[in-house]
Amino acid sequence: MTGRGTSLRQPLERVAKTLAHACSHVGSGAEYLYYTVSHLETFGIHDRNLWRLQELVADEIRSIHPSRIESAEPTDIGVAII
């Protein structure tokens, strides 16, 4: 059973849009995803769904802030953190 307002089977595109816009006093959803994927990679864990989610988040961020992303340096993981 899920809590009110949550669903476990959301399409990755919807999750990516939410993460790209989510931010709190400890950081953004995109940063959290980036650090999760990055740390998993250091342990040799490559989760294709998380990488796909990260690509979708990066695309959403680029659509929101195209000029900021173009001037940012690329990262190994594929998401520039704003």
PDB file of N, CA, C and O in Angstrom:
ATOM      1  N   MET A   1       0.839  -1.179   0.000  1.00  0.00           N
ATOM      2  CA  MET A   1       0.000   0.000   0.000  1.00  0.00           C
ATOM      3  C   MET A   1       0.886   1.246   0.000  1.00  0.00           C
ATOM      4  O   MET A   1       1.863   1.320   0.723  1.00  0.00           O
ATOM      5  N   THR A   2       0.537   2.198  -0.807  1.00  0.00           N
ATOM      6  CA  THR A   2       1.309   3.438  -0.860  1.00  0.00           C
ATOM      7  C   THR A   2       0.620   4.501  -0.037  1.00  0.00           C
ATOM      8  O   THR A   2      -0.576   4.436   0.220  1.00  0.00           O
ATOM      9  N   GLY A   3       1.409   5.486   0.372  1.00  0.00           N
ATOM     10  CA  GLY A   3       0.861   6.595   1.141  1.00  0.00           C
ATOM     11  C   GLY A   3       0.045   7.522   0.262  1.00  0.00           C
ATOM     12  O   GLY A   3       0.079   7.444  -0.964  1.00  0.00           O
ATOM     13  N   ARG A   4      -0.675   8.387   0.877  1.00  0.00           N
ATOM     14  CA  ARG A   4      -1.489   9.357   0.133  1.00  0.00           C
ATOM     15  C   ARG A   4      -0.589  10.201  -0.770  1.00  0.00           C
ATOM     16  O   ARG A   4       0.423  10.730  -0.355  1.00  0.00           O
ATOM     17  N   GLY A   5      -0.997  10.289  -2.030  1.00  0.00           N
ATOM     18  CA  GLY A   5      -0.258  11.125  -2.976  1.00  0.00           C
ATOM     19  C   GLY A   5       0.969  10.472  -3.577  1.00  0.00           C
ATOM     20  O   GLY A   5       1.739  11.117  -4.261  1.00  0.00           O
ATOM     21  N   THR A   6       1.173   9.184  -3.339  1.00  0.00           N
ATOM     22  CA  THR A   6       2.333   8.510  -3.922  1.00  0.00           C
ATOM     23  C   THR A   6       1.870   7.338  -4.782  1.00  0.00           C
ATOM     24  O   THR A   6       0.794   6.800  -4.600  1.00  0.00           O
ATOM     25  N   SER A   7       2.703   6.970  -5.715  1.00  0.00           N
ATOM     26  CA  SER A   7       2.439   5.822  -6.572  1.00  0.00           C
ATOM     27  C   SER A   7       3.777   5.201  -6.942  1.00  0.00           C
ATOM     28  O   SER A   7       4.715   5.898  -7.306  1.00  0.00           O
ATOM     29  N   LEU A   8       3.845   3.907  -6.858  1.00  0.00           N
ATOM     30  CA  LEU A   8       5.100   3.220  -7.145  1.00  0.00           C
ATOM     31  C   LEU A   8       5.343   2.993  -8.629  1.00  0.00           C
ATOM     32  O   LEU A   8       6.449   2.709  -9.028  1.00  0.00           O
ATOM     33  N   ARG A   9       4.337   3.116  -9.451  1.00  0.00           N
ATOM     34  CA  ARG A   9       4.486   2.791 -10.867  1.00  0.00           C
ATOM     35  C   ARG A   9       4.300   4.005 -11.771  1.00  0.00           C
ATOM     36  O   ARG A   9       3.529   3.977 -12.712  1.00  0.00           O
ATOM     37  N   GLN A  10       5.053   5.041 -11.512  1.00  0.00           N
ATOM     38  CA  GLN A  10       5.011   6.242 -12.341  1.00  0.00           C
ATOM     39  C   GLN A  10       5.945   6.053 -13.531  1.00  0.00           C
ATOM     40  O   GLN A  10       7.015   5.462 -13.405  1.00  0.00           O
ATOM     41  N   PRO A  11       5.591   6.575 -14.700  1.00  0.00           N
ATOM     42  CA  PRO A  11       6.505   6.518 -15.849  1.00  0.00           C
ATOM     43  C   PRO A  11       7.778   7.318 -15.546  1.00  0.00           C
ATOM     44  O   PRO A  11       7.731   8.334 -14.845  1.00  0.00           O
ATOM     45  N   LEU A  12       8.904   6.849 -16.075  1.00  0.00           N
ATOM     46  CA  LEU A  12      10.175   7.530 -15.826  1.00  0.00           C
ATOM     47  C   LEU A  12      10.126   8.998 -16.248  1.00  0.00           C
ATOM     48  O   LEU A  12      10.730   9.850 -15.605  1.00  0.00           O
ATOM     49  N   GLU A  13       9.400   9.299 -17.307  1.00  0.00           N
ATOM     50  CA  GLU A  13       9.304  10.687 -17.770  1.00  0.00           C
ATOM     51  C   GLU A  13       8.662  11.579 -16.704  1.00  0.00           C
ATOM     52  O   GLU A  13       9.093  12.712 -16.503  1.00  0.00           O
ATOM     53  N   ARG A  14       7.658  11.078 -16.030  1.00  0.00           N
ATOM     54  CA  ARG A  14       6.994  11.857 -14.980  1.00  0.00           C
ATOM     55  C   ARG A  14       7.909  12.013 -13.763  1.00  0.00           C
ATOM     56  O   ARG A  14       8.009  13.090 -13.181  1.00  0.00           O
ATOM     57  N   VAL A  15       8.595  10.950 -13.406  1.00  0.00           N
ATOM     58  CA  VAL A  15       9.533  11.005 -12.280  1.00  0.00           C
ATOM     59  C   VAL A  15      10.664  11.983 -12.592  1.00  0.00           C
ATOM     60  O   VAL A  15      11.066  12.785 -11.746  1.00  0.00           O
ATOM     61  N   ALA A  16      11.171  11.940 -13.829  1.00  0.00           N
ATOM     62  CA  ALA A  16      12.261  12.837 -14.239  1.00  0.00           C
ATOM     63  C   ALA A  16      11.833  14.293 -14.139  1.00  0.00           C
ATOM     64  O   ALA A  16      12.596  15.139 -13.653  1.00  0.00           O
ATOM     65  N   LYS A  17      10.636  14.596 -14.598  1.00  0.00           N
ATOM     66  CA  LYS A  17      10.152  15.975 -14.537  1.00  0.00           C
ATOM     67  C   LYS A  17      10.058  16.435 -13.084  1.00  0.00           C
ATOM     68  O   LYS A  17      10.450  17.555 -12.744  1.00  0.00           O
ATOM     69  N   THR A  18       9.569  15.577 -12.212  1.00  0.00           N
ATOM     70  CA  THR A  18       9.464  15.914 -10.789  1.00  0.00           C
ATOM     71  C   THR A  18      10.845  16.146 -10.191  1.00  0.00           C
ATOM     72  O   THR A  18      11.075  17.136  -9.494  1.00  0.00           O
ATOM     73  N   LEU A  19      11.786  15.230 -10.463  1.00  0.00           N
ATOM     74  CA  LEU A  19      13.143  15.379  -9.925  1.00  0.00           C
ATOM     75  C   LEU A  19      13.835  16.633 -10.443  1.00  0.00           C
ATOM     76  O   LEU A  19      14.559  17.301  -9.704  1.00  0.00           O
ATOM     77  N   ALA A  20      13.626  16.962 -11.707  1.00  0.00           N
ATOM     78  CA  ALA A  20      14.265  18.139 -12.300  1.00  0.00           C
ATOM     79  C   ALA A  20      13.782  19.429 -11.653  1.00  0.00           C
ATOM     80  O   ALA A  20      14.508  20.420 -11.617  1.00  0.00           O
ATOM     81  N   HIS A  21      12.575  19.423 -11.108  1.00  0.00           N
ATOM     82  CA  HIS A  21      11.999  20.625 -10.496  1.00  0.00           C
ATOM     83  C   HIS A  21      12.093  20.619  -8.970  1.00  0.00           C
ATOM     84  O   HIS A  21      11.873  21.650  -8.342  1.00  0.00           O
ATOM     85  N   ALA A  22      12.412  19.470  -8.388  1.00  0.00           N
ATOM     86  CA  ALA A  22      12.406  19.336  -6.927  1.00  0.00           C
ATOM     87  C   ALA A  22      13.668  19.931  -6.306  1.00  0.00           C
ATOM     88  O   ALA A  22      14.774  19.735  -6.802  1.00  0.00           O
ATOM     89  N   CYS A  23      13.475  20.669  -5.225  1.00  0.00           N
ATOM     90  CA  CYS A  23      14.595  21.266  -4.516  1.00  0.00           C
ATOM     91  C   CYS A  23      14.205  21.507  -3.068  1.00  0.00           C
ATOM     92  O   CYS A  23      13.061  21.832  -2.774  1.00  0.00           O
ATOM     93  N   SER A  24      15.167  21.314  -2.180  1.00  0.00           N
ATOM     94  CA  SER A  24      14.937  21.596  -0.763  1.00  0.00           C
ATOM     95  C   SER A  24      16.171  22.294  -0.210  1.00  0.00           C
ATOM     96  O   SER A  24      17.118  22.576  -0.940  1.00  0.00           O
ATOM     97  N   HIS A  25      16.182  22.519   1.067  1.00  0.00           N
ATOM     98  CA  HIS A  25      17.322  23.201   1.687  1.00  0.00           C
ATOM     99  C   HIS A  25      18.594  22.352   1.655  1.00  0.00           C
ATOM    100  O   HIS A  25      19.682  22.868   1.850  1.00  0.00           O
ATOM    101  N   VAL A  26      18.490  21.052   1.396  1.00  0.00           N
ATOM    102  CA  VAL A  26      19.680  20.200   1.345  1.00  0.00           C
ATOM    103  C   VAL A  26      20.133  19.900  -0.081  1.00  0.00           C
ATOM    104  O   VAL A  26      21.146  19.256  -0.280  1.00  0.00           O
ATOM    105  N   GLY A  27      19.401  20.374  -1.080  1.00  0.00           N
ATOM    106  CA  GLY A  27      19.811  20.165  -2.461  1.00  0.00           C
ATOM    107  C   GLY A  27      18.641  19.865  -3.366  1.00  0.00           C
ATOM    108  O   GLY A  27      17.490  19.856  -2.945  1.00  0.00           O
ATOM    109  N   SER A  28      18.966  19.593  -4.614  1.00  0.00           N
ATOM    110  CA  SER A  28      17.935  19.338  -5.606  1.00  0.00           C
ATOM    111  C   SER A  28      17.747  17.843  -5.826  1.00  0.00           C
ATOM    112  O   SER A  28      18.612  17.032  -5.485  1.00  0.00           O
ATOM    113  N   GLY A  29      16.626  17.509  -6.448  1.00  0.00           N
ATOM    114  CA  GLY A  29      16.374  16.122  -6.808  1.00  0.00           C
ATOM    115  C   GLY A  29      17.389  15.627  -7.820  1.00  0.00           C
ATOM    116  O   GLY A  29      17.831  14.475  -7.771  1.00  0.00           O
ATOM    117  N   ALA A  30      17.783  16.508  -8.744  1.00  0.00           N
ATOM    118  CA  ALA A  30      18.785  16.144  -9.752  1.00  0.00           C
ATOM    119  C   ALA A  30      20.132  15.839  -9.096  1.00  0.00           C
ATOM    120  O   ALA A  30      20.818  14.897  -9.481  1.00  0.00           O
ATOM    121  N   GLU A  31      20.500  16.634  -8.108  1.00  0.00           N
ATOM    122  CA  GLU A  31      21.757  16.378  -7.389  1.00  0.00           C
ATOM    123  C   GLU A  31      21.709  15.039  -6.664  1.00  0.00           C
ATOM    124  O   GLU A  31      22.668  14.271  -6.703  1.00  0.00           O
ATOM    125  N   TYR A  32      20.601  14.770  -5.997  1.00  0.00           N
ATOM    126  CA  TYR A  32      20.460  13.504  -5.269  1.00  0.00           C
ATOM    127  C   TYR A  32      20.597  12.327  -6.232  1.00  0.00           C
ATOM    128  O   TYR A  32      21.322  11.373  -5.957  1.00  0.00           O
ATOM    129  N   LEU A  33      19.938  12.410  -7.377  1.00  0.00           N
ATOM    130  CA  LEU A  33      20.034  11.346  -8.374  1.00  0.00           C
ATOM    131  C   LEU A  33      21.461  11.213  -8.889  1.00  0.00           C
ATOM    132  O   LEU A  33      22.000  10.109  -8.990  1.00  0.00           O
ATOM    133  N   TYR A  34      22.093  12.342  -9.198  1.00  0.00           N
ATOM    134  CA  TYR A  34      23.474  12.330  -9.679  1.00  0.00           C
ATOM    135  C   TYR A  34      24.406  11.637  -8.679  1.00  0.00           C
ATOM    136  O   TYR A  34      25.192  10.762  -9.053  1.00  0.00           O
ATOM    137  N   TYR A  35      24.318  12.027  -7.435  1.00  0.00           N
ATOM    138  CA  TYR A  35      25.193  11.431  -6.426  1.00  0.00           C
ATOM    139  C   TYR A  35      24.876   9.957  -6.190  1.00  0.00           C
ATOM    140  O   TYR A  35      25.782   9.158  -5.958  1.00  0.00           O
ATOM    141  N   THR A  36      23.624   9.575  -6.305  1.00  0.00           N
ATOM    142  CA  THR A  36      23.260   8.164  -6.165  1.00  0.00           C
ATOM    143  C   THR A  36      23.886   7.346  -7.290  1.00  0.00           C
ATOM    144  O   THR A  36      24.556   6.334  -7.037  1.00  0.00           O
ATOM    145  N   VAL A  37      23.701   7.787  -8.530  1.00  0.00           N
ATOM    146  CA  VAL A  37      24.256   7.076  -9.682  1.00  0.00           C
ATOM    147  C   VAL A  37      25.781   7.059  -9.615  1.00  0.00           C
ATOM    148  O   VAL A  37      26.420   6.025  -9.843  1.00  0.00           O
ATOM    149  N   SER A  38      26.369   8.187  -9.265  1.00  0.00           N
ATOM    150  CA  SER A  38      27.821   8.296  -9.179  1.00  0.00           C
ATOM    151  C   SER A  38      28.400   7.334  -8.138  1.00  0.00           C
ATOM    152  O   SER A  38      29.379   6.634  -8.406  1.00  0.00           O
ATOM    153  N   HIS A  39      27.792   7.300  -6.968  1.00  0.00           N
ATOM    154  CA  HIS A  39      28.289   6.406  -5.914  1.00  0.00           C
ATOM    155  C   HIS A  39      28.075   4.940  -6.270  1.00  0.00           C
ATOM    156  O   HIS A  39      28.934   4.099  -5.973  1.00  0.00           O
ATOM    157  N   LEU A  40      26.970   4.614  -6.897  1.00  0.00           N
ATOM    158  CA  LEU A  40      26.770   3.230  -7.334  1.00  0.00           C
ATOM    159  C   LEU A  40      27.844   2.826  -8.339  1.00  0.00           C
ATOM    160  O   LEU A  40      28.370   1.709  -8.276  1.00  0.00           O
ATOM    161  N   GLU A  41      28.183   3.736  -9.242  1.00  0.00           N
ATOM    162  CA  GLU A  41      29.213   3.445 -10.238  1.00  0.00           C
ATOM    163  C   GLU A  41      30.570   3.174  -9.588  1.00  0.00           C
ATOM    164  O   GLU A  41      31.325   2.336 -10.058  1.00  0.00           O
ATOM    165  N   THR A  42      30.890   3.880  -8.498  1.00  0.00           N
ATOM    166  CA  THR A  42      32.186   3.646  -7.830  1.00  0.00           C
ATOM    167  C   THR A  42      32.271   2.233  -7.260  1.00  0.00           C
ATOM    168  O   THR A  42      33.368   1.723  -7.052  1.00  0.00           O
ATOM    169  N   PHE A  43      31.123   1.613  -7.038  1.00  0.00           N
ATOM    170  CA  PHE A  43      31.086   0.234  -6.553  1.00  0.00           C
ATOM    171  C   PHE A  43      30.862  -0.763  -7.688  1.00  0.00           C
ATOM    172  O   PHE A  43      30.610  -1.938  -7.449  1.00  0.00           O
ATOM    173  N   GLY A  44      30.924  -0.268  -8.927  1.00  0.00           N
ATOM    174  CA  GLY A  44      30.758  -1.142 -10.074  1.00  0.00           C
ATOM    175  C   GLY A  44      29.313  -1.504 -10.372  1.00  0.00           C
ATOM    176  O   GLY A  44      29.050  -2.465 -11.087  1.00  0.00           O
ATOM    177  N   ILE A  45      28.382  -0.745  -9.832  1.00  0.00           N
ATOM    178  CA  ILE A  45      26.959  -1.019 -10.048  1.00  0.00           C
ATOM    179  C   ILE A  45      26.441  -0.045 -11.100  1.00  0.00           C
ATOM    180  O   ILE A  45      26.477   1.165 -10.911  1.00  0.00           O
ATOM    181  N   HIS A  46      25.967  -0.595 -12.200  1.00  0.00           N
ATOM    182  CA  HIS A  46      25.406   0.230 -13.278  1.00  0.00           C
ATOM    183  C   HIS A  46      23.939  -0.156 -13.442  1.00  0.00           C
ATOM    184  O   HIS A  46      23.625  -1.217 -13.946  1.00  0.00           O
ATOM    185  N   ASP A  47      23.069   0.715 -12.980  1.00  0.00           N
ATOM    186  CA  ASP A  47      21.629   0.471 -13.062  1.00  0.00           C
ATOM    187  C   ASP A  47      21.084   1.215 -14.276  1.00  0.00           C
ATOM    188  O   ASP A  47      21.046   2.444 -14.299  1.00  0.00           O
ATOM    189  N   ARG A  48      20.680   0.478 -15.295  1.00  0.00           N
ATOM    190  CA  ARG A  48      20.248   1.104 -16.552  1.00  0.00           C
ATOM    191  C   ARG A  48      19.034   2.001 -16.365  1.00  0.00           C
ATOM    192  O   ARG A  48      18.903   3.017 -17.049  1.00  0.00           O
ATOM    193  N   ASN A  49      18.147   1.659 -15.439  1.00  0.00           N
ATOM    194  CA  ASN A  49      16.970   2.497 -15.211  1.00  0.00           C
ATOM    195  C   ASN A  49      17.349   3.825 -14.566  1.00  0.00           C
ATOM    196  O   ASN A  49      16.795   4.868 -14.922  1.00  0.00           O
ATOM    197  N   LEU A  50      18.283   3.800 -13.624  1.00  0.00           N
ATOM    198  CA  LEU A  50      18.730   5.061 -13.020  1.00  0.00           C
ATOM    199  C   LEU A  50      19.466   5.922 -14.033  1.00  0.00           C
ATOM    200  O   LEU A  50      19.323   7.150 -14.051  1.00  0.00           O
ATOM    201  N   TRP A  51      20.265   5.292 -14.912  1.00  0.00           N
ATOM    202  CA  TRP A  51      20.945   6.061 -15.950  1.00  0.00           C
ATOM    203  C   TRP A  51      19.941   6.676 -16.911  1.00  0.00           C
ATOM    204  O   TRP A  51      20.083   7.827 -17.326  1.00  0.00           O
ATOM    205  N   ARG A  52      18.916   5.922 -17.278  1.00  0.00           N
ATOM    206  CA  ARG A  52      17.881   6.458 -18.162  1.00  0.00           C
ATOM    207  C   ARG A  52      17.151   7.609 -17.481  1.00  0.00           C
ATOM    208  O   ARG A  52      16.898   8.647 -18.094  1.00  0.00           O
ATOM    209  N   LEU A  53      16.833   7.428 -16.198  1.00  0.00           N
ATOM    210  CA  LEU A  53      16.177   8.482 -15.440  1.00  0.00           C
ATOM    211  C   LEU A  53      17.049   9.728 -15.409  1.00  0.00           C
ATOM    212  O   LEU A  53      16.575  10.847 -15.602  1.00  0.00           O
ATOM    213  N   GLN A  54      18.337   9.525 -15.215  1.00  0.00           N
ATOM    214  CA  GLN A  54      19.260  10.656 -15.183  1.00  0.00           C
ATOM    215  C   GLN A  54      19.310  11.386 -16.529  1.00  0.00           C
ATOM    216  O   GLN A  54      19.355  12.610 -16.577  1.00  0.00           O
ATOM    217  N   GLU A  55      19.284  10.636 -17.630  1.00  0.00           N
ATOM    218  CA  GLU A  55      19.243  11.260 -18.952  1.00  0.00           C
ATOM    219  C   GLU A  55      17.978  12.101 -19.119  1.00  0.00           C
ATOM    220  O   GLU A  55      18.025  13.214 -19.650  1.00  0.00           O
ATOM    221  N   LEU A  56      16.852  11.567 -18.662  1.00  0.00           N
ATOM    222  CA  LEU A  56      15.587  12.296 -18.764  1.00  0.00           C
ATOM    223  C   LEU A  56      15.593  13.554 -17.897  1.00  0.00           C
ATOM    224  O   LEU A  56      15.085  14.598 -18.303  1.00  0.00           O
ATOM    225  N   VAL A  57      16.178  13.461 -16.701  1.00  0.00           N
ATOM    226  CA  VAL A  57      16.283  14.637 -15.826  1.00  0.00           C
ATOM    227  C   VAL A  57      17.164  15.689 -16.484  1.00  0.00           C
ATOM    228  O   VAL A  57      16.829  16.876 -16.492  1.00  0.00           O
ATOM    229  N   ALA A  58      18.279  15.265 -17.068  1.00  0.00           N
ATOM    230  CA  ALA A  58      19.173  16.206 -17.753  1.00  0.00           C
ATOM    231  C   ALA A  58      18.448  16.885 -18.911  1.00  0.00           C
ATOM    232  O   ALA A  58      18.579  18.101 -19.105  1.00  0.00           O
ATOM    233  N   ASP A  59      17.672  16.122 -19.676  1.00  0.00           N
ATOM    234  CA  ASP A  59      16.904  16.712 -20.778  1.00  0.00           C
ATOM    235  C   ASP A  59      15.907  17.742 -20.265  1.00  0.00           C
ATOM    236  O   ASP A  59      15.758  18.820 -20.850  1.00  0.00           O
ATOM    237  N   GLU A  60      15.234  17.428 -19.172  1.00  0.00           N
ATOM    238  CA  GLU A  60      14.263  18.362 -18.598  1.00  0.00           C
ATOM    239  C   GLU A  60      14.952  19.632 -18.108  1.00  0.00           C
ATOM    240  O   GLU A  60      14.466  20.740 -18.337  1.00  0.00           O
ATOM    241  N   ILE A  61      16.100  19.488 -17.454  1.00  0.00           N
ATOM    242  CA  ILE A  61      16.837  20.658 -16.966  1.00  0.00           C
ATOM    243  C   ILE A  61      17.296  21.508 -18.140  1.00  0.00           C
ATOM    244  O   ILE A  61      17.201  22.732 -18.109  1.00  0.00           O
ATOM    245  N   ARG A  62      17.782  20.861 -19.204  1.00  0.00           N
ATOM    246  CA  ARG A  62      18.194  21.611 -20.391  1.00  0.00           C
ATOM    247  C   ARG A  62      17.024  22.372 -21.000  1.00  0.00           C
ATOM    248  O   ARG A  62      17.192  23.483 -21.492  1.00  0.00           O
ATOM    249  N   SER A  63      15.838  21.790 -20.945  1.00  0.00           N
ATOM    250  CA  SER A  63      14.677  22.490 -21.512  1.00  0.00           C
ATOM    251  C   SER A  63      14.252  23.680 -20.651  1.00  0.00           C
ATOM    252  O   SER A  63      13.702  24.647 -21.155  1.00  0.00           O
ATOM    253  N   ILE A  64      14.545  23.617 -19.356  1.00  0.00           N
ATOM    254  CA  ILE A  64      14.200  24.708 -18.443  1.00  0.00           C
ATOM    255  C   ILE A  64      15.241  25.822 -18.506  1.00  0.00           C
ATOM    256  O   ILE A  64      14.910  27.002 -18.482  1.00  0.00           O
ATOM    257  N   HIS A  65      16.522  25.446 -18.548  1.00  0.00           N
ATOM    258  CA  HIS A  65      17.645  26.392 -18.469  1.00  0.00           C
ATOM    259  C   HIS A  65      18.630  26.155 -19.610  1.00  0.00           C
ATOM    260  O   HIS A  65      19.793  25.816 -19.354  1.00  0.00           O
ATOM    261  N   PRO A  66      18.248  26.333 -20.858  1.00  0.00           N
ATOM    262  CA  PRO A  66      19.156  25.996 -21.953  1.00  0.00           C
ATOM    263  C   PRO A  66      20.466  26.766 -21.949  1.00  0.00           C
ATOM    264  O   PRO A  66      21.514  26.203 -22.219  1.00  0.00           O
ATOM    265  N   SER A  67      20.455  28.045 -21.613  1.00  0.00           N
ATOM    266  CA  SER A  67      21.696  28.823 -21.657  1.00  0.00           C
ATOM    267  C   SER A  67      22.643  28.453 -20.526  1.00  0.00           C
ATOM    268  O   SER A  67      23.849  28.484 -20.688  1.00  0.00           O
ATOM    269  N   ARG A  68      22.122  28.086 -19.369  1.00  0.00           N
ATOM    270  CA  ARG A  68      22.986  27.704 -18.246  1.00  0.00           C
ATOM    271  C   ARG A  68      23.658  26.366 -18.500  1.00  0.00           C
ATOM    272  O   ARG A  68      24.803  26.160 -18.133  1.00  0.00           O
ATOM    273  N   ILE A  69      22.971  25.440 -19.117  1.00  0.00           N
ATOM    274  CA  ILE A  69      23.536  24.122 -19.378  1.00  0.00           C
ATOM    275  C   ILE A  69      24.595  24.194 -20.470  1.00  0.00           C
ATOM    276  O   ILE A  69      25.629  23.557 -20.373  1.00  0.00           O
ATOM    277  N   GLU A  70      24.367  24.979 -21.515  1.00  0.00           N
ATOM    278  CA  GLU A  70      25.344  25.095 -22.594  1.00  0.00           C
ATOM    279  C   GLU A  70      26.670  25.611 -22.100  1.00  0.00           C
ATOM    280  O   GLU A  70      27.718  25.222 -22.586  1.00  0.00           O
ATOM    281  N   SER A  71      26.668  26.470 -21.088  1.00  0.00           N
ATOM    282  CA  SER A  71      27.916  27.031 -20.596  1.00  0.00           C
ATOM    283  C   SER A  71      28.547  26.184 -19.496  1.00  0.00           C
ATOM    284  O   SER A  71      29.679  26.420 -19.111  1.00  0.00           O
ATOM    285  N   ALA A  72      27.836  25.181 -19.005  1.00  0.00           N
ATOM    286  CA  ALA A  72      28.375  24.323 -17.943  1.00  0.00           C
ATOM    287  C   ALA A  72      29.308  23.284 -18.547  1.00  0.00           C
ATOM    288  O   ALA A  72      29.143  22.862 -19.680  1.00  0.00           O
ATOM    289  N   GLU A  73      30.295  22.871 -17.763  1.00  0.00           N
ATOM    290  CA  GLU A  73      31.188  21.821 -18.213  1.00  0.00           C
ATOM    291  C   GLU A  73      30.489  20.484 -18.075  1.00  0.00           C
ATOM    292  O   GLU A  73      29.794  20.232 -17.097  1.00  0.00           O
ATOM    293  N   PRO A  74      30.663  19.577 -19.040  1.00  0.00           N
ATOM    294  CA  PRO A  74      30.026  18.264 -18.945  1.00  0.00           C
ATOM    295  C   PRO A  74      30.635  17.459 -17.805  1.00  0.00           C
ATOM    296  O   PRO A  74      31.783  17.657 -17.420  1.00  0.00           O
ATOM    297  N   THR A  75      29.848  16.537 -17.269  1.00  0.00           N
ATOM    298  CA  THR A  75      30.330  15.642 -16.224  1.00  0.00           C
ATOM    299  C   THR A  75      30.433  14.241 -16.779  1.00  0.00           C
ATOM    300  O   THR A  75      29.888  13.939 -17.844  1.00  0.00           O
ATOM    301  N   ASP A  76      31.129  13.364 -16.071  1.00  0.00           N
ATOM    302  CA  ASP A  76      31.243  11.980 -16.489  1.00  0.00           C
ATOM    303  C   ASP A  76      29.897  11.279 -16.485  1.00  0.00           C
ATOM    304  O   ASP A  76      29.661  10.367 -17.244  1.00  0.00           O
ATOM    305  N   ILE A  77      29.009  11.695 -15.609  1.00  0.00           N
ATOM    306  CA  ILE A  77      27.732  11.030 -15.449  1.00  0.00           C
ATOM    307  C   ILE A  77      26.696  11.556 -16.432  1.00  0.00           C
ATOM    308  O   ILE A  77      25.755  10.887 -16.763  1.00  0.00           O
ATOM    309  N   GLY A  78      26.852  12.759 -16.925  1.00  0.00           N
ATOM    310  CA  GLY A  78      25.951  13.251 -17.944  1.00  0.00           C
ATOM    311  C   GLY A  78      24.960  14.297 -17.473  1.00  0.00           C
ATOM    312  O   GLY A  78      24.159  14.759 -18.230  1.00  0.00           O
ATOM    313  N   VAL A  79      25.009  14.696 -16.218  1.00  0.00           N
ATOM    314  CA  VAL A  79      24.105  15.720 -15.718  1.00  0.00           C
ATOM    315  C   VAL A  79      24.938  16.860 -15.158  1.00  0.00           C
ATOM    316  O   VAL A  79      25.778  16.646 -14.296  1.00  0.00           O
ATOM    317  N   ALA A  80      24.737  18.025 -15.684  1.00  0.00           N
ATOM    318  CA  ALA A  80      25.391  19.204 -15.117  1.00  0.00           C
ATOM    319  C   ALA A  80      24.555  19.659 -13.940  1.00  0.00           C
ATOM    320  O   ALA A  80      23.339  19.791 -14.054  1.00  0.00           O
ATOM    321  N   ILE A  81      25.174  19.871 -12.808  1.00  0.00           N
ATOM    322  CA  ILE A  81      24.469  20.312 -11.622  1.00  0.00           C
ATOM    323  C   ILE A  81      24.482  21.825 -11.592  1.00  0.00           C
ATOM    324  O   ILE A  81      25.523  22.442 -11.638  1.00  0.00           O
ATOM    325  N   ILE A  82      23.309  22.377 -11.540  1.00  0.00           N
ATOM    326  CA  ILE A  82      23.174  23.842 -11.562  1.00  0.00           C
ATOM    327  C   ILE A  82      23.249  24.363 -10.140  1.00  0.00           C
ATOM    328  O   ILE A  82      22.659  23.881  -9.251  1.00  0.00           O
TER     329      ILE A  82
END
